[in-house]
XYZ file of C-alpha atoms in Angstrom:
394
model
C 21.322 6.520 -16.776
C 21.897 6.807 -19.695
C 25.211 6.959 -18.669
C 26.907 9.758 -20.907
C 29.422 11.403 -18.489
C 32.815 10.271 -17.758
C 32.424 8.659 -14.147
C 29.069 7.109 -14.762
C 30.106 5.956 -18.124
C 33.201 4.213 -16.619
C 31.357 2.695 -14.117
C 28.632 1.267 -16.534
C 31.187 -0.018 -18.833
C 32.883 -1.967 -15.943
C 29.581 -3.504 -14.981
C 28.777 -4.660 -18.400
C 32.370 -5.868 -18.820
C 32.122 -7.958 -15.429
C 28.559 -9.639 -16.795
C 29.870 -10.364 -19.948
C 32.377 -12.407 -18.339
C 29.825 -14.330 -16.669
C 29.580 -12.478 -13.388
C 26.254 -11.994 -11.179
C 25.776 -8.720 -9.833
C 23.678 -6.954 -7.152
C 23.924 -3.138 -7.683
C 22.951 -0.633 -5.214
C 22.893 2.649 -6.032
C 21.355 6.665 -5.279
C 19.740 8.939 -7.433
C 19.226 12.719 -6.522
C 15.627 12.854 -6.628
C 15.823 16.572 -6.228
C 17.712 16.914 -9.544
C 17.021 14.465 -12.059
C 13.894 12.334 -13.077
C 13.206 9.019 -12.010
C 14.339 6.496 -14.455
C 12.038 5.379 -16.943
C 11.068 1.651 -17.613
C 13.279 1.401 -20.511
C 16.501 2.510 -18.584
C 15.230 -0.088 -15.390
C 15.176 -2.565 -17.924
C 18.662 -1.891 -19.377
C 20.559 -2.168 -15.534
C 18.259 -5.435 -15.087
C 19.877 -6.712 -18.411
C 23.182 -6.472 -16.538
C 22.316 -6.806 -12.911
C 20.409 -9.504 -11.649
C 19.374 -7.500 -8.690
C 18.822 -3.520 -8.640
C 18.317 -1.463 -5.471
C 17.792 2.259 -6.297
C 17.439 4.790 -3.336
C 16.518 8.112 -3.659
C 18.140 11.320 -2.477
C 15.526 13.580 -1.701
C 16.787 16.685 -0.100
C 13.813 17.184 1.863
C 14.642 19.085 5.315
C 14.739 16.179 7.543
C 17.149 14.509 5.551
C 19.106 17.535 5.364
C 19.021 17.863 8.991
C 20.053 13.945 9.448
C 23.003 14.628 6.907
C 24.234 17.635 9.072
C 24.241 15.562 12.411
C 26.461 12.940 10.652
C 28.927 15.721 9.542
C 31.055 15.248 12.544
C 31.696 11.482 11.142
C 31.347 12.020 7.290
C 31.770 14.289 4.655
C 28.451 15.594 3.366
C 28.160 13.342 0.112
C 28.711 10.134 2.442
C 26.341 11.126 4.676
C 23.865 11.496 2.309
C 24.326 7.721 1.145
C 23.792 6.662 4.572
C 20.807 8.815 5.718
C 19.137 7.302 2.575
C 20.210 3.828 3.284
C 19.330 3.241 7.171
C 15.844 2.036 6.525
C 15.718 0.456 3.186
C 16.510 -3.303 4.484
C 19.836 -3.494 2.749
C 21.222 -6.137 4.924
C 18.369 -8.500 4.147
C 18.376 -7.481 0.539
C 22.436 -8.183 0.357
C 22.030 -11.839 2.432
C 19.692 -12.596 -0.278
C 22.435 -12.168 -2.844
C 25.112 -13.675 -0.693
C 28.191 -11.481 -2.417
C 31.536 -12.798 -2.583
C 32.980 -9.502 -2.663
C 31.427 -6.134 -2.006
C 32.642 -3.688 -4.783
C 32.608 -0.053 -4.111
C 33.119 1.840 -6.847
C 33.717 5.416 -5.962
C 33.932 6.870 -2.664
C 30.899 8.137 -1.422
C 28.900 5.018 -0.796
C 31.647 3.726 1.470
C 30.333 3.809 4.887
C 27.334 1.759 3.614
C 29.647 -0.547 1.592
C 31.955 -1.173 4.933
C 28.850 -1.764 6.933
C 27.599 -4.406 4.690
C 30.871 -6.052 4.007
C 31.403 -6.110 7.824
C 27.643 -7.705 8.892
C 28.048 -9.979 5.550
C 31.389 -11.141 6.439
C 32.872 -10.111 2.758
C 36.042 -8.496 1.629
C 35.058 -4.784 0.359
C 37.417 -3.586 -2.863
C 37.255 -0.165 -3.604
C 37.338 1.259 -6.994
C 38.954 4.764 -6.996
C 38.446 7.427 -9.436
C 40.750 10.178 -8.380
C 42.389 11.068 -5.169
C 39.050 12.225 -4.294
C 39.898 15.137 -1.465
C 42.467 16.787 -3.775
C 39.889 16.731 -6.910
C 37.137 18.197 -4.532
C 39.470 20.819 -3.044
C 40.452 21.770 -6.846
C 36.597 21.718 -7.824
C 35.790 23.851 -4.736
C 38.529 26.565 -5.410
C 37.125 26.720 -9.119
C 33.359 26.793 -8.276
C 31.778 30.362 -8.903
C 28.266 29.477 -7.906
C 27.930 30.299 -4.404
C 25.506 27.505 -2.983
C 27.437 24.827 -5.178
C 30.708 26.180 -3.578
C 29.090 25.823 -0.351
C 28.020 22.334 -0.663
C 31.284 21.487 -2.005
C 32.775 22.963 1.132
C 30.877 20.737 2.998
C 31.421 17.899 1.408
C 35.594 18.783 1.812
C 34.987 18.496 5.724
C 36.593 15.299 7.038
C 36.939 13.978 2.870
C 40.812 13.386 3.364
C 40.391 11.519 6.699
C 37.330 9.357 5.287
C 39.184 8.465 2.038
C 42.406 7.446 4.146
C 39.846 5.102 6.040
C 38.515 3.300 3.154
C 41.827 2.909 1.822
C 42.915 1.348 4.514
C 39.640 -0.973 5.297
C 39.489 -2.186 1.434
C 41.463 -5.605 1.285
C 42.417 -4.010 -2.367
C 42.592 -0.591 -3.962
C 41.779 -0.494 -7.919
C 42.710 2.666 -8.724
C 41.791 3.969 -12.540
C 45.046 6.026 -12.452
C 48.824 5.139 -12.332
C 49.738 8.521 -10.946
C 47.193 8.110 -8.156
C 47.960 4.632 -7.168
C 51.501 5.461 -6.878
C 50.332 8.713 -4.470
C 48.694 5.967 -2.047
C 51.731 3.671 -2.316
C 53.867 6.835 -1.229
C 51.561 6.758 1.674
C 52.248 3.307 2.837
C 49.433 1.740 1.275
C 51.000 -1.358 -0.572
C 47.600 -2.934 -1.375
C 46.809 -0.167 -4.203
C 47.320 -1.465 -8.015
C 46.260 0.595 -11.266
C 43.357 -1.096 -12.977
C 42.382 0.796 -16.294
C 38.912 2.205 -17.287
C 37.435 0.429 -20.421
C 36.411 1.505 -23.807
C 33.200 -0.917 -24.978
C 33.820 -2.524 -28.372
C 30.164 -0.902 -29.278
C 31.627 2.638 -29.088
C 34.822 1.709 -30.599
C 32.856 0.152 -33.488
C 30.939 3.669 -34.159
C 33.823 5.491 -34.189
C 35.411 3.196 -36.741
C 32.541 3.840 -39.052
C 33.040 7.651 -38.959
C 32.720 9.423 -42.057
C 35.864 10.837 -44.066
C 34.318 14.059 -44.833
C 34.470 15.597 -41.294
C 31.964 18.392 -40.631
C 34.129 20.247 -37.989
C 37.626 20.893 -37.794
C 38.281 20.950 -34.187
C 36.148 19.313 -31.385
C 35.897 19.835 -27.483
C 33.647 17.183 -25.838
C 32.956 16.628 -22.028
C 30.222 17.813 -19.458
C 29.769 21.266 -19.579
C 28.835 22.289 -15.900
C 31.826 21.008 -13.490
C 34.071 23.738 -12.481
C 37.335 22.281 -14.130
C 35.801 21.503 -17.337
C 34.391 25.189 -17.331
C 37.712 26.617 -16.644
C 39.447 24.318 -19.201
C 36.857 25.713 -21.953
C 37.547 29.364 -20.966
C 41.360 28.889 -21.515
C 40.756 27.492 -24.577
C 38.086 29.804 -26.345
C 39.831 32.881 -24.393
C 43.594 31.967 -24.815
C 43.934 29.303 -27.398
C 41.430 30.049 -30.316
C 42.288 33.823 -30.921
C 45.904 32.345 -31.735
C 43.770 30.446 -34.859
C 42.420 33.409 -36.690
C 41.128 31.462 -39.418
C 37.403 32.501 -39.978
C 36.250 29.386 -41.625
C 37.460 27.179 -39.078
C 34.732 24.920 -37.808
C 34.746 24.326 -34.140
C 32.243 22.198 -32.157
C 32.053 21.997 -28.268
C 29.571 19.306 -27.349
C 28.474 17.870 -23.944
C 25.781 17.835 -20.978
C 23.998 20.455 -18.962
C 26.083 23.568 -20.303
C 25.679 26.222 -17.606
C 24.611 29.859 -18.700
C 28.395 31.041 -18.492
C 29.336 28.349 -20.686
C 26.902 29.478 -23.159
C 27.789 33.107 -22.831
C 31.456 32.066 -23.516
C 30.788 30.036 -26.486
C 28.591 32.665 -28.054
C 31.785 35.235 -27.797
C 33.394 33.435 -30.885
C 30.751 32.845 -34.359
C 32.903 29.991 -35.422
C 31.672 27.496 -32.259
C 28.700 25.451 -32.898
C 27.231 23.978 -29.474
C 26.143 20.442 -29.387
C 23.860 20.038 -26.190
C 23.381 16.542 -24.681
C 24.214 14.284 -27.707
C 22.447 10.715 -27.513
C 25.514 9.070 -29.080
C 29.125 11.006 -28.330
C 30.726 8.501 -30.514
C 29.133 9.745 -33.466
C 30.105 13.170 -32.246
C 33.498 12.549 -32.069
C 33.833 11.007 -35.033
C 33.056 14.083 -36.930
C 36.072 16.211 -36.222
C 39.721 16.386 -37.425
C 41.318 17.188 -34.221
C 40.266 16.472 -30.791
C 41.473 18.746 -27.939
C 41.539 18.434 -24.084
C 42.392 21.475 -22.468
C 42.016 20.505 -19.002
C 44.042 22.499 -16.589
C 43.349 20.613 -13.168
C 42.096 17.186 -12.279
C 42.949 13.538 -11.002
C 42.525 9.937 -11.808
C 42.077 9.855 -15.644
C 40.296 11.658 -18.163
C 38.016 9.355 -19.851
C 37.500 11.667 -22.771
C 41.249 11.117 -23.410
C 40.858 7.598 -23.364
C 38.230 7.626 -25.768
C 40.032 10.004 -28.107
C 42.292 7.369 -28.509
C 40.014 5.293 -30.390
C 39.385 8.015 -33.316
C 41.572 8.810 -36.347
C 41.645 12.232 -35.589
C 44.982 14.239 -34.421
C 45.037 14.406 -30.688
C 46.041 17.506 -28.599
C 46.136 17.763 -24.858
C 47.416 19.449 -21.936
C 49.695 17.372 -19.391
C 46.669 17.330 -17.111
C 44.710 15.793 -19.933
C 46.740 12.827 -20.474
C 47.638 12.424 -16.554
C 47.485 9.071 -14.788
C 47.449 7.202 -18.614
C 50.333 4.543 -19.703
C 53.230 5.882 -21.649
C 51.743 3.988 -24.830
C 48.714 6.241 -24.550
C 50.254 9.509 -23.815
C 52.550 9.364 -26.586
C 49.618 9.042 -28.846
C 48.855 12.755 -28.200
C 50.777 16.212 -28.954
C 50.880 17.661 -25.276
C 51.472 21.260 -25.065
C 50.578 23.293 -21.551
C 51.204 27.005 -23.184
C 48.338 28.453 -25.115
C 50.980 29.646 -28.154
C 52.269 25.657 -28.133
C 48.576 24.194 -27.959
C 47.532 26.642 -30.951
C 50.419 25.499 -32.438
C 49.902 21.710 -31.812
C 46.299 22.280 -33.620
C 47.343 23.750 -36.392
C 49.947 20.860 -36.972
C 47.121 18.605 -36.497
C 44.804 20.191 -39.137
C 47.796 19.770 -41.811
C 47.852 16.090 -41.224
C 46.189 13.234 -43.058
C 44.175 11.193 -40.851
C 45.759 7.696 -40.501
C 45.684 4.488 -38.153
C 49.336 4.270 -36.622
C 50.722 1.182 -34.487
C 51.123 3.122 -31.655
C 47.420 4.073 -31.471
C 46.424 0.515 -32.032
C 48.765 -0.625 -29.277
C 47.106 1.814 -26.807
C 43.770 1.104 -27.547
C 44.378 -2.532 -26.478
C 45.141 -1.072 -23.162
C 41.607 -0.034 -22.741
C 39.688 -3.521 -23.683
C 37.629 -6.253 -21.643
C 40.544 -8.270 -21.723
C 43.074 -5.734 -20.326
C 40.291 -4.760 -17.600
C 39.562 -8.212 -16.281
C 43.075 -9.467 -16.407
C 43.923 -6.255 -14.430
C 41.110 -6.905 -11.989
C 42.165 -10.601 -11.826
C 45.732 -9.902 -10.876
C 44.483 -7.214 -8.002
C 41.851 -8.883 -6.656
C 42.580 -12.771 -6.698
C 45.377 -13.165 -4.091
C 43.425 -11.086 -1.226
C 39.957 -12.896 -1.859
C 40.373 -16.265 -3.876
C 37.853 -15.231 -6.378
C 38.170 -16.157 -9.968
C 37.305 -12.904 -12.311
C 37.511 -13.032 -15.769
C 35.741 -16.433 -16.291
C 32.126 -17.870 -15.193
C 32.196 -18.411 -11.356
């Protein structure tokens, strides 16, 4: 927090939607105390405005903690073990019993060992929200990571990851997958209790985008985190293979996102037309400043949240096929999709030549990612196995 990157934004918006629907939430989460600052009083207050109770556990990366994680690698991937180790003496069972949940919602894979233990001890059903086919996604990330220490950490996390992911899918009474394609992958593996539940773009983000100025300061914008291997690879392809095919010297290009690596800074400096916007406080304000939005992703699974957010702008939209992977067809048809540098550049030029306009297609696509659509999908997914009422006050 504040939620500024895709995965965190997705979780936070979903929590807010459930609270708006009248449901009470106890939130168990972890923070990387070795790399980030503790949450400020304002951020804690924001969490507590949505969640009735918040339990925040630090992952300290101390030597004893790392040693305990290593001892668990025969059972679990490193990221799973880190959450188990830091939870063992935190009084979680008494805390959870005090809340008495109807459902344990595992949002993302890595709290899976803790969530399953709590669900089992409490006698509550566990529902799993899948963000990716995680073992394929992490193997892709590890193959693309160039920093040795990060590559080593990703390799440790990939050990046993597929086995644990399959076990988690099997244990859940229902799996709510973010992606149509990923849901189909699991169903093809014999898991019939998997359905697609869309991500959400909140009304505030959409409203801020609708107020964007007509006179745009940028012609072209890429936005997203600027440090994960697949995003860095996408930027390399955009800057090295696509932008040379757009030779106009007065082209105004922006790249916006969080925590750019030194390699990203050096890459962007090779084209004087590019402006780097670091750690923007409000991505909606930035997204509304461009005539064409691009998503040049070359690898990934799940759904690219940036592509969903792009739908709420009035800009022309250009993406690779990976960038729109997992989206419903009604959303995909709003993009010019191209995978070769020449075709991607040509699609950008066409977008620059078009006047910004709302279309029926884009309006219909936006409705797929609303509070109403999210809560209806959750209702359909988890009511049969749990008997709960989702989407109205309990």
